[in-house]
Amino acid sequence: MDGRDWGLFLLPYEQTVEELKVKFKTMRAELKKREEYAPIEFVTGRVKRISSILEKAKRLNVPMDQLETGIEDIAGIRIMCQFVEDIRRVAEYIRKRKDLKLLYEKDYITNYKESGYRSFHMIVEYPVQTALGQKQVLAEIQIRTLAMNFWATIEHSLSYKYRESLPDEMRRRLSKAAEAAAVLDNEMSSIREEILVAQKQFEDDSNVTSRVLTLIHQLYFYHLVNEAMEFQERFNRIWANQGAERDMEEMKELLEDVLKLMKAYRKEDSNED
Ligand code: 0O2
Ligand code: 0O2
């Protein structure tokens, strides 16, 4: 073992993790303000423990003087998302950032690992400002859904406990559990898709209703009082008859009729001028 000062060695990694955590948490807050929901659910980060660094260096045959380039996840950031689609969006935001350099990506979602592990990894180079000047630090960003994270967290603790001796039966069951988590993610995505379609329908329907009411109101300005009253009565009838399952057809016909009258009247009006 070399006599390096580990505290000093890990300092830039600690700074990297702290800075990246703040940046991605800020990204979450900003996206939440801009849109109806944030594609980032929560962010964690950690600096790899010295014992884990040494074990990994041994496993990957990385010489002790090449840890900085040979081990890419000494600084690790993890971004959890609600839906699989969010992972692609977050990855796209990261690709566009000017404060880090993307080195490469590992798509363990399309090509999941034999264990069943699923996540999207991005290896980046991040410049930290130290007292001695700028230093480029490698960091691994893992992006995954809550279900993928649930599986990986439990699998990680079991693998750690059993190491290489994880019984085949356990391995098989964990791999089946990973499949189940993937099915859950797909099901959640399709439910979400249906909710988005329903929300859009609701929005469209309420737009029709408010347009009809606005136009009827405008008829009074054209002194088309009788027509306005007739349309208002028709509106009231349609509205009263609509059940929970709104049938918008009659409302759309009413909108068409009000628009037709409006157009005809405007034409007449401009001919008289
Ligand atoms: P390894 O990699 O084997 O050394 P806190 O101190 O409150 O922030 P706490 O409870 O110490 O939180 O947990 P921490 O340090 O956030 O993470 C504990 C475990 O979660 C780590 O195990 C990691 O496996 C994992 N983890 C959390 N965030 C990340 C991340 O961004 N990247 C990676 N790769 N792992 C993460 P070990 O055994 O300490 O980790
Ligand atoms: P820790 O304790 O989480 O930090 P390798 O594939 O192991 O030779 P490489 O090229 O660094 O080494 O790794 P890879 O496969 O891209 O994986 C890097 C990290 O992804 C791992 O770090 C884990 O955090 C996570 N990971 C990869 N495969 C699995 C898996 O099967 N189960 C779980 N739970 N996590 C996985 P570390 O350093 O191995 O572990």
GROMACS .gro file of C-alpha atoms in nm, residues 8 11-12 20 27 33 35 47 56 67 79-80 83-84 86 98 103 109 111 201 233 252 260 262:
model
   24
    8LEU     CA    1  -0.614   1.490   0.036
   11LEU     CA    2  -1.089   1.617  -0.149
   12PRO     CA    3  -1.155   1.703  -0.516
   20LEU     CA    4  -2.296   1.820  -0.877
   27MET     CA    5  -3.220   2.157  -1.199
   33LYS     CA    6  -4.129   2.558  -1.155
   35GLU     CA    7  -4.335   2.243  -1.594
   47VAL     CA    8  -1.765   0.948  -0.262
   56LYS     CA    9  -1.227  -0.219  -0.740
   67LEU     CA   10  -0.669   0.543  -0.976
   79ILE     CA   11  -3.056   1.074  -1.021
   80MET     CA   12  -3.390   0.903  -0.957
   83PHE     CA   13  -4.081   0.724  -1.531
   84VAL     CA   14  -3.848   0.554  -1.781
   86ASP     CA   15  -3.777   1.087  -1.782
   98LYS     CA   16  -2.152   2.344  -2.054
  103LEU     CA   17  -1.695   1.109  -2.199
  109ILE     CA   18  -3.168  -0.014  -1.977
  111ASN     CA   19  -2.881  -0.374  -2.262
  201GLN     CA   20  -5.921   1.588  -2.357
  233GLU     CA   21  -8.073   2.879  -2.336
  252LYS     CA   22  -6.917   2.168  -3.042
  260LYS     CA   23  -7.143   3.098  -3.814
  262MET     CA   24  -7.085   3.584  -3.583
   0.00000   0.00000   0.00000
